[in-house]
Amino acid sequence: MTWILSWLKVLGPAAVLYRWLGQGHAAEDEDDHDAAAERAYRQGLALAPDDLGLLVCYLELCLRADAFDHPGRAGRVAPLRARIDELAPAGSAERQRADDALGWANRGYWDDLAAAAGSGELWQAEAAELSERVTGALRGGSTGTGPATATATVSGEDVRQAELAAALELLTGRANAPLRFLLAHRTAAYVLTCLAALGVNQLLVSTGVVTFSPWGWLLWLPLLAAEGKLRAARRLARERVVARIEERHAREAKTQAEAESLKG
């Protein structure tokens, strides 16, 4: 959010900048940041009362508000939705986004379970795709001689490339060789680990060693460690991309300020 504040200082108040600032605060999902997001949205709407982007973002923030703790914010849902319906034509992206936000706010327990299941399936698909790209890069010798080479393979703002570079960095070295092997044979590893865990548990119970056995599930630890590397790589990649974007905007703001000072 620092680059947005820099742009506000350089360019002055602008509705789109207040919208970005509000979204940055809202993403933190904390009371203080929610209050700061609301202030930013209201400042933006004071400049552009009919800005649909601001109205939809403000609606999403108000839908998240607890009616008991923040009755004023929660009470703004109805007028904001009415204003969006008035300004946004049917079928527009803004109207659809508002409908989606209202549907999310009104969903029940089973809807949450379905969403969680869908999120899990999406993660598994993305993890499998990243695992395949990592395996292909490793077989192609893309990692070079160490983590530095892996990090140097990407320096831009492409999230997919940043994920690959981060994964290669986290998986290099002899200690991570077993994890690389598991990721290279991910589907087979899942099947064999499940069968082995069930078999060990059944064997311990059937031989009378224990009456109930959770020990077989310990066989999942290596596979969970490999999956943890992928999660860490995706998180690290996003942090790096955001940092690069902020650096770029900071440079642009500095250049703009220097140009303005020369004109002055």
Short mmCIF file of C-alpha atoms in Angstrom, two decimals, residues 143 146-148 150-151 164-173 176 236 240:
data_model
loop_
_atom_site.label_atom_id
_atom_site.label_comp_id
_atom_site.label_asym_id
_atom_site.label_seq_id
_atom_site.Cartn_x
_atom_site.Cartn_y
_atom_site.Cartn_z
CA THR A 143 18.07 -25.50 -11.54
CA GLY A 146 21.97 -24.11 -6.75
CA PRO A 147 19.17 -21.99 -5.36
CA ALA A 148 20.60 -18.77 -6.75
CA ALA A 150 16.68 -21.11 -9.62
CA THR A 151 15.81 -17.68 -8.28
CA LEU A 164 8.31 -22.36 -10.50
CA ALA A 165 11.46 -20.47 -9.51
CA ALA A 166 10.52 -20.55 -5.82
CA ALA A 167 9.72 -24.27 -5.95
CA LEU A 168 13.03 -25.04 -7.64
CA GLU A 169 14.82 -23.02 -5.00
CA LEU A 170 13.09 -24.79 -2.10
CA LEU A 171 13.56 -28.27 -3.56
CA THR A 172 17.25 -28.12 -4.49
CA GLY A 173 19.87 -30.04 -2.51
CA ASN A 176 15.20 -32.71 -0.71
CA LEU A 236 6.89 -17.04 -1.52
CA ARG A 240 8.03 -11.68 -4.42
#
